[in-house]
Amino acid sequence: MIDMIKTLQSIFRERTAPSLPACTALVLSGGGARAAYQAGVLQFISDRITLDPLGVITGVSAGSINAAQLANHVGNTRDAVAHLVGCWSQLTPEDVYEPESSFSVMMSMMKRSSDHDQELLPRTGLVDTTPLQGYLRKVMGAEDGRLSGIATNIEKGALKACALVGTEYATGRSVTWIEGDPLTRWERPRRISKQVHLKVDHIMASSSLPFLFPAIKVGDAWYGDGGIRQVEPLSPAVHLGATKILAVSTRYGSNSTESADPVVVGYPPAAQIFGVLLNAVFLDRLDQDAAGMVRINELIRHIPPSSRQDLRPIDLLVIRPSRDLGKLSGDFQHDLSGVLKLIGRGLGSKDTKSPDWLSMILFEPAYTTGLIDVGYQDARNQYEELARFFDA
């Protein structure tokens, strides 16, 4: 068993040597509009316990929006969370994208199909996310695109580092952009880290759902959603020295009975297949990584402290929805418009009880505020675990 632990040492060296100071990390997964759930969880914690101090904040996909908002807010964490909740409560589809009408999309596709030199689908995504870029600059006080509050918080000692993850399309690599902790770097065949001054463009790249949203150019390369190639969502926090990790997932933790209950009857519509793929790519990996960390923690605890060298367990707590957020989105299908409504019909969304793909793009206030409430109640129901985690 000792030999097994030693083979993991190169990967988990950042699991903190005994001499390193305690560091609490917040890890926020993706899920598109589902990320409003994370705001509700954080609201309860900031109201009833405390989120201070958060040494490291990491985010991927839509979780990068929440992570950057918290890291960029200059002031106490409770005010930062209140601002985050306010943004999700008031967010509208018009703040995120400007979809074309169904008619213009159909005409464009017909025109493209008649031109053998053109691709059938627009290369720059099905919707224009320019409104989201402007919205993020406004609510984060980043008119020039720079998230200057992150540097301020690092300089004050209120934050150690913030990390956002994107996927470099040209190479297929997972790239973690880090501001803070300049001594921490890593490079693997398919994942690397880069020290940067975080900007709104990094958020846009990390949260750019493939095909639906356009790729974003950062530096000399084009990037898309960070969840595409991120195999180990907890890894950035581990590399940055976390001794405790609070991870907030947007993936419903169904039991064995619910998992065996079909959500479609007969041949599955494309919406169901698309939803399964999205969950596998963007949401399932956090659960897999968390399960792996739990097993490694158990292995380490079976090793005498004198033989652990620079390894020790990382305290991990994962908060996940108690309700299927995909099923909740089904009540709002009629609110879609333009090309997204066309896609919904084309995929057969009405024929599945859990249109997971829809839950990722449904930026309707009625839906997002409902997710905030679910997150708040889920955190309330896990008060004892959260109190223990934060030593409250």
Short mmCIF file of C-alpha atoms in Angstrom, two decimals, residues 57-388:
data_model
loop_
_atom_site.label_atom_id
_atom_site.label_comp_id
_atom_site.label_asym_id
_atom_site.label_seq_id
_atom_site.Cartn_x
_atom_site.Cartn_y
_atom_site.Cartn_z
CA ILE A 57 -11.52 29.83 -6.02
CA THR A 58 -11.74 27.78 -9.22
CA GLY A 59 -14.45 27.52 -11.83
CA VAL A 60 -15.16 25.87 -15.15
CA SER A 61 -17.82 26.58 -17.76
CA ALA A 62 -20.69 28.55 -16.17
CA GLY A 63 -19.03 27.96 -12.80
CA SER A 64 -16.27 30.28 -14.00
CA ILE A 65 -18.79 33.14 -14.02
CA ASN A 66 -19.55 32.59 -10.35
CA ALA A 67 -15.90 31.99 -9.44
CA ALA A 68 -14.72 35.16 -11.16
CA GLN A 69 -17.52 37.22 -9.63
CA LEU A 70 -16.58 36.12 -6.11
CA ALA A 71 -12.84 36.51 -6.64
CA ASN A 72 -13.22 39.93 -8.27
CA HIS A 73 -15.47 41.47 -5.61
CA VAL A 74 -13.52 43.80 -3.34
CA GLY A 75 -15.10 43.55 0.07
CA ASN A 76 -16.41 40.81 2.31
CA THR A 77 -17.60 37.53 0.85
CA ARG A 78 -21.15 37.97 2.09
CA ASP A 79 -21.59 41.09 -0.04
CA ALA A 80 -20.00 39.29 -2.98
CA VAL A 81 -22.50 36.45 -2.67
CA ALA A 82 -25.43 38.88 -2.34
CA HIS A 83 -24.33 40.55 -5.56
CA LEU A 84 -24.01 37.18 -7.27
CA VAL A 85 -27.52 36.16 -6.21
CA GLY A 86 -28.89 39.48 -7.41
CA CYS A 87 -27.31 39.02 -10.83
CA TRP A 88 -28.76 35.53 -11.29
CA SER A 89 -32.18 36.65 -10.06
CA GLN A 90 -32.39 39.45 -12.62
CA LEU A 91 -30.62 37.75 -15.53
CA THR A 92 -32.64 37.42 -18.73
CA PRO A 93 -31.93 35.59 -22.01
CA GLU A 94 -31.33 38.98 -23.63
CA ASP A 95 -28.41 39.50 -21.22
CA VAL A 96 -26.79 36.29 -22.46
CA TYR A 97 -27.39 35.91 -26.17
CA GLU A 98 -29.11 37.45 -29.15
CA PRO A 99 -30.58 34.55 -31.10
CA GLU A 100 -31.66 34.82 -34.68
CA SER A 101 -35.27 34.16 -35.57
CA SER A 102 -36.19 30.65 -36.68
CA PHE A 103 -37.02 32.00 -40.15
CA SER A 104 -33.63 33.68 -40.66
CA VAL A 105 -31.80 30.55 -39.51
CA MET A 106 -33.73 28.36 -41.94
CA MET A 107 -33.08 30.78 -44.79
CA SER A 108 -29.39 30.93 -43.91
CA MET A 109 -29.12 27.13 -43.88
CA MET A 110 -30.90 26.89 -47.24
CA LYS A 111 -28.51 29.43 -48.70
CA ARG A 112 -25.50 27.62 -47.30
CA SER A 113 -26.71 24.26 -48.59
CA SER A 114 -26.87 25.70 -52.12
CA ASP A 115 -23.28 26.91 -51.86
CA HIS A 116 -20.92 23.91 -51.91
CA ASP A 117 -18.08 26.02 -50.51
CA GLN A 118 -19.90 26.91 -47.29
CA GLU A 119 -20.53 24.91 -44.15
CA LEU A 120 -24.14 24.12 -43.34
CA LEU A 121 -23.93 25.48 -39.78
CA PRO A 122 -22.37 28.86 -38.95
CA ARG A 123 -18.85 28.42 -37.65
CA THR A 124 -19.28 31.17 -35.08
CA GLY A 125 -22.03 29.40 -33.12
CA LEU A 126 -25.79 29.41 -33.34
CA VAL A 127 -26.25 32.39 -31.04
CA ASP A 128 -24.42 35.66 -30.56
CA THR A 129 -23.08 36.00 -27.00
CA THR A 130 -21.95 39.62 -27.33
CA PRO A 131 -24.66 40.65 -24.81
CA LEU A 132 -23.14 38.36 -22.17
CA GLN A 133 -19.73 39.93 -22.61
CA GLY A 134 -21.18 43.39 -22.10
CA TYR A 135 -23.24 42.23 -19.14
CA LEU A 136 -20.23 40.68 -17.39
CA ARG A 137 -18.17 43.82 -17.90
CA LYS A 138 -20.96 45.87 -16.36
CA VAL A 139 -21.75 43.75 -13.29
CA MET A 140 -18.07 43.07 -12.55
CA GLY A 141 -16.94 46.65 -13.00
CA ALA A 142 -14.59 45.61 -15.79
CA GLU A 143 -15.28 48.12 -18.53
CA ASP A 144 -11.82 47.51 -20.02
CA GLY A 145 -12.27 43.73 -19.67
CA ARG A 146 -9.72 43.34 -16.87
CA LEU A 147 -10.90 41.79 -13.57
CA SER A 148 -8.83 44.17 -11.50
CA GLY A 149 -10.53 43.22 -8.22
CA ILE A 150 -8.79 39.83 -8.26
CA ALA A 151 -5.35 41.44 -8.16
CA THR A 152 -6.53 43.77 -5.39
CA ASN A 153 -7.76 40.88 -3.26
CA ILE A 154 -4.55 38.94 -3.81
CA GLU A 155 -2.47 41.96 -2.83
CA LYS A 156 -4.56 42.42 0.33
CA GLY A 157 -4.12 38.76 1.26
CA ALA A 158 -7.85 38.12 0.99
CA LEU A 159 -7.28 35.63 -1.84
CA LYS A 160 -4.44 33.32 -2.77
CA ALA A 161 -5.44 32.50 -6.33
CA CYS A 162 -8.31 32.28 -8.80
CA ALA A 163 -8.29 29.73 -11.61
CA LEU A 164 -10.57 29.37 -14.65
CA VAL A 165 -10.43 26.52 -17.16
CA GLY A 166 -10.84 26.58 -20.94
CA THR A 167 -10.31 24.18 -23.84
CA GLU A 168 -7.89 25.16 -26.59
CA TYR A 169 -9.60 23.99 -29.77
CA ALA A 170 -6.50 23.83 -31.97
CA THR A 171 -4.65 21.42 -29.67
CA GLY A 172 -7.46 19.90 -27.62
CA ARG A 173 -5.62 20.79 -24.40
CA SER A 174 -7.28 21.78 -21.15
CA VAL A 175 -5.79 25.13 -20.11
CA THR A 176 -6.10 26.47 -16.57
CA TRP A 177 -5.63 30.23 -16.38
CA ILE A 178 -4.35 31.26 -12.95
CA GLU A 179 -4.02 34.65 -11.35
CA GLY A 180 -2.03 34.51 -8.12
CA ASP A 181 0.40 31.96 -6.66
CA PRO A 182 3.04 32.39 -9.41
CA LEU A 183 5.10 29.47 -8.12
CA THR A 184 2.43 26.93 -9.02
CA ARG A 185 2.69 25.60 -12.56
CA TRP A 186 1.99 22.26 -14.16
CA GLU A 187 2.14 20.71 -17.58
CA ARG A 188 0.79 17.36 -18.70
CA PRO A 189 0.26 16.04 -22.25
CA ARG A 190 -3.37 17.24 -22.32
CA ARG A 191 -3.54 19.89 -19.60
CA ILE A 192 -1.39 22.87 -18.71
CA SER A 193 -1.54 25.97 -16.55
CA LYS A 194 -0.84 29.56 -17.54
CA GLN A 195 -0.21 32.57 -15.31
CA VAL A 196 -2.36 35.46 -16.54
CA HIS A 197 -4.22 38.57 -15.52
CA LEU A 198 -7.77 37.27 -15.68
CA LYS A 199 -10.19 39.07 -17.95
CA VAL A 200 -13.80 38.79 -19.04
CA ASP A 201 -12.53 37.02 -22.17
CA HIS A 202 -11.32 34.13 -20.00
CA ILE A 203 -14.81 33.77 -18.52
CA MET A 204 -16.40 33.92 -21.97
CA ALA A 205 -14.04 31.23 -23.25
CA SER A 206 -14.51 28.94 -20.26
CA SER A 207 -18.31 29.11 -20.54
CA SER A 208 -18.65 28.88 -24.33
CA LEU A 209 -20.84 25.81 -24.96
CA PRO A 210 -19.65 24.13 -28.17
CA PHE A 211 -21.72 24.70 -31.32
CA LEU A 212 -24.27 26.87 -29.48
CA PHE A 213 -21.90 29.64 -28.37
CA PRO A 214 -18.98 30.98 -30.44
CA ALA A 215 -15.36 30.19 -29.64
CA ILE A 216 -13.45 33.01 -27.95
CA LYS A 217 -9.99 34.18 -28.90
CA VAL A 218 -7.61 34.58 -25.97
CA GLY A 219 -4.12 35.59 -27.00
CA ASP A 220 -3.35 33.81 -30.26
CA ALA A 221 -5.62 30.79 -29.74
CA TRP A 222 -9.33 30.03 -29.86
CA TYR A 223 -10.98 28.50 -26.81
CA GLY A 224 -14.26 26.89 -25.84
CA ASP A 225 -15.94 25.46 -22.77
CA GLY A 226 -13.45 24.28 -20.17
CA GLY A 227 -15.54 21.25 -19.28
CA ILE A 228 -14.86 19.55 -22.61
CA ARG A 229 -11.43 18.19 -21.68
CA GLN A 230 -11.20 18.73 -17.92
CA VAL A 231 -10.82 15.19 -16.59
CA GLU A 232 -10.03 16.15 -12.98
CA PRO A 233 -12.11 19.16 -11.87
CA LEU A 234 -10.56 19.15 -8.38
CA SER A 235 -7.02 19.18 -9.74
CA PRO A 236 -6.52 22.99 -10.00
CA ALA A 237 -7.49 23.44 -6.34
CA VAL A 238 -5.14 20.61 -5.33
CA HIS A 239 -2.27 22.09 -7.33
CA LEU A 240 -2.87 25.47 -5.69
CA GLY A 241 -2.41 24.02 -2.21
CA ALA A 242 -5.93 23.38 -0.96
CA THR A 243 -6.20 21.55 2.35
CA LYS A 244 -10.01 21.69 2.27
CA ILE A 245 -12.26 21.72 -0.79
CA LEU A 246 -15.91 22.69 -0.99
CA ALA A 247 -17.23 21.67 -4.41
CA VAL A 248 -20.68 22.72 -5.62
CA SER A 249 -22.02 20.53 -8.41
CA THR A 250 -25.09 21.08 -10.56
CA ARG A 251 -25.54 17.35 -11.21
CA TYR A 252 -28.49 15.69 -9.51
CA GLY A 253 -27.38 12.79 -7.32
CA SER A 254 -30.10 10.27 -8.12
CA ASN A 255 -30.38 7.01 -6.21
CA SER A 256 -30.31 3.57 -7.85
CA THR A 257 -34.10 3.40 -8.12
CA GLU A 258 -34.38 6.81 -9.80
CA SER A 259 -31.45 6.06 -12.10
CA ALA A 260 -33.28 2.99 -13.41
CA ASP A 261 -36.49 4.95 -14.09
CA PRO A 262 -36.72 5.79 -17.84
CA VAL A 263 -37.37 9.41 -18.75
CA VAL A 264 -38.42 8.53 -22.31
CA VAL A 265 -40.75 5.94 -23.80
CA GLY A 266 -39.71 4.08 -26.93
CA TYR A 267 -36.90 5.22 -29.20
CA PRO A 268 -34.98 8.10 -27.51
CA PRO A 269 -35.31 11.53 -29.13
CA ALA A 270 -32.17 13.47 -30.00
CA ALA A 271 -32.78 15.74 -26.99
CA GLN A 272 -32.36 12.79 -24.63
CA ILE A 273 -29.18 11.58 -26.34
CA PHE A 274 -27.80 15.13 -26.43
CA GLY A 275 -28.57 15.56 -22.73
CA VAL A 276 -26.79 12.33 -21.79
CA LEU A 277 -23.72 13.46 -23.74
CA LEU A 278 -23.72 16.89 -22.10
CA ASN A 279 -23.97 15.36 -18.62
CA ALA A 280 -21.15 12.93 -19.37
CA VAL A 281 -18.86 15.66 -20.69
CA PHE A 282 -19.65 18.56 -18.37
CA LEU A 283 -21.09 17.22 -15.11
CA ASP A 284 -20.22 13.59 -14.38
CA ARG A 285 -16.48 14.14 -14.03
CA LEU A 286 -16.72 16.03 -10.76
CA ASP A 287 -18.46 13.05 -9.16
CA GLN A 288 -15.81 10.71 -10.57
CA ASP A 289 -12.96 12.91 -9.38
CA ALA A 290 -14.53 13.31 -5.93
CA ALA A 291 -14.93 9.53 -5.61
CA GLY A 292 -11.27 9.12 -6.52
CA MET A 293 -10.19 11.66 -3.92
CA VAL A 294 -12.24 9.90 -1.25
CA ARG A 295 -10.50 6.61 -2.06
CA ILE A 296 -7.07 8.22 -1.97
CA ASN A 297 -7.89 9.88 1.35
CA GLU A 298 -8.81 6.46 2.74
CA LEU A 299 -5.55 4.97 1.50
CA ILE A 300 -3.53 7.76 3.07
CA ARG A 301 -5.33 7.37 6.39
CA HIS A 302 -4.25 3.72 6.49
CA ILE A 303 -0.61 4.79 6.29
CA PRO A 304 1.14 5.66 9.55
CA PRO A 305 1.72 9.43 9.72
CA SER A 306 5.47 8.87 9.91
CA SER A 307 5.38 7.12 6.51
CA ARG A 308 3.17 9.57 4.62
CA GLN A 309 6.04 11.82 3.54
CA ASP A 310 4.42 14.98 2.11
CA LEU A 311 0.93 13.50 1.64
CA ARG A 312 -2.12 13.91 3.83
CA PRO A 313 -5.87 13.72 3.25
CA ILE A 314 -7.77 16.68 1.83
CA ASP A 315 -11.07 17.46 3.55
CA LEU A 316 -13.69 17.32 0.78
CA LEU A 317 -17.36 18.27 0.86
CA VAL A 318 -19.52 18.12 -2.27
CA ILE A 319 -22.91 19.85 -2.37
CA ARG A 320 -25.22 18.72 -5.17
CA PRO A 321 -28.91 19.26 -6.07
CA SER A 322 -31.55 17.23 -4.28
CA ARG A 323 -33.81 17.64 -7.31
CA ASP A 324 -33.29 16.95 -11.00
CA LEU A 325 -32.60 20.39 -12.45
CA GLY A 326 -33.13 19.02 -15.95
CA LYS A 327 -36.67 17.96 -15.14
CA LEU A 328 -37.38 21.36 -13.62
CA SER A 329 -36.44 23.02 -16.90
CA GLY A 330 -39.12 21.10 -18.78
CA ASP A 331 -41.79 23.45 -17.39
CA PHE A 332 -40.21 26.38 -19.23
CA GLN A 333 -39.77 24.99 -22.76
CA HIS A 334 -42.43 27.35 -24.07
CA ASP A 335 -40.26 30.33 -23.05
CA LEU A 336 -37.63 29.60 -25.71
CA SER A 337 -37.57 31.75 -28.83
CA GLY A 338 -35.73 32.03 -32.12
CA VAL A 339 -33.17 29.43 -33.07
CA LEU A 340 -33.24 27.83 -29.62
CA LYS A 341 -36.95 27.14 -29.94
CA LEU A 342 -36.27 25.65 -33.36
CA ILE A 343 -33.54 23.42 -31.89
CA GLY A 344 -35.82 22.32 -29.07
CA ARG A 345 -38.50 21.23 -31.51
CA GLY A 346 -35.98 19.59 -33.81
CA LEU A 347 -34.43 17.58 -30.98
CA GLY A 348 -37.79 16.40 -29.65
CA SER A 349 -37.39 17.97 -26.21
CA LYS A 350 -41.08 17.55 -25.41
CA ASP A 351 -40.67 13.75 -25.57
CA THR A 352 -38.28 13.50 -22.60
CA LYS A 353 -39.07 14.12 -18.95
CA SER A 354 -35.59 15.51 -18.33
CA PRO A 355 -34.39 17.83 -21.15
CA ASP A 356 -30.93 18.34 -19.67
CA TRP A 357 -29.63 20.30 -22.65
CA LEU A 358 -32.43 22.80 -22.13
CA SER A 359 -31.50 23.36 -18.49
CA MET A 360 -28.08 24.62 -19.61
CA ILE A 361 -29.39 27.43 -21.81
CA LEU A 362 -32.60 28.37 -19.98
CA PHE A 363 -31.63 31.77 -18.62
CA GLU A 364 -35.20 32.62 -17.65
CA PRO A 365 -35.66 34.43 -14.30
CA ALA A 366 -38.45 32.07 -13.25
CA TYR A 367 -36.12 29.10 -13.71
CA THR A 368 -32.92 30.60 -12.27
CA THR A 369 -34.64 32.01 -9.18
CA GLY A 370 -36.15 28.58 -8.63
CA LEU A 371 -32.66 27.07 -8.77
CA ILE A 372 -31.41 29.61 -6.22
CA ASP A 373 -34.17 28.51 -3.85
CA VAL A 374 -33.31 24.83 -4.35
CA GLY A 375 -29.63 25.55 -3.66
CA TYR A 376 -30.46 27.50 -0.51
CA GLN A 377 -32.64 24.70 0.85
CA ASP A 378 -30.09 22.01 -0.03
CA ALA A 379 -27.39 23.90 1.87
CA ARG A 380 -29.78 24.37 4.79
CA ASN A 381 -30.40 20.62 4.86
CA GLN A 382 -26.64 20.02 5.06
CA TYR A 383 -26.01 22.62 7.72
CA GLU A 384 -24.19 20.23 10.07
CA GLU A 385 -21.77 19.07 7.37
CA LEU A 386 -21.11 22.66 6.29
CA ALA A 387 -20.63 23.83 9.90
CA ARG A 388 -18.09 21.06 10.45
#
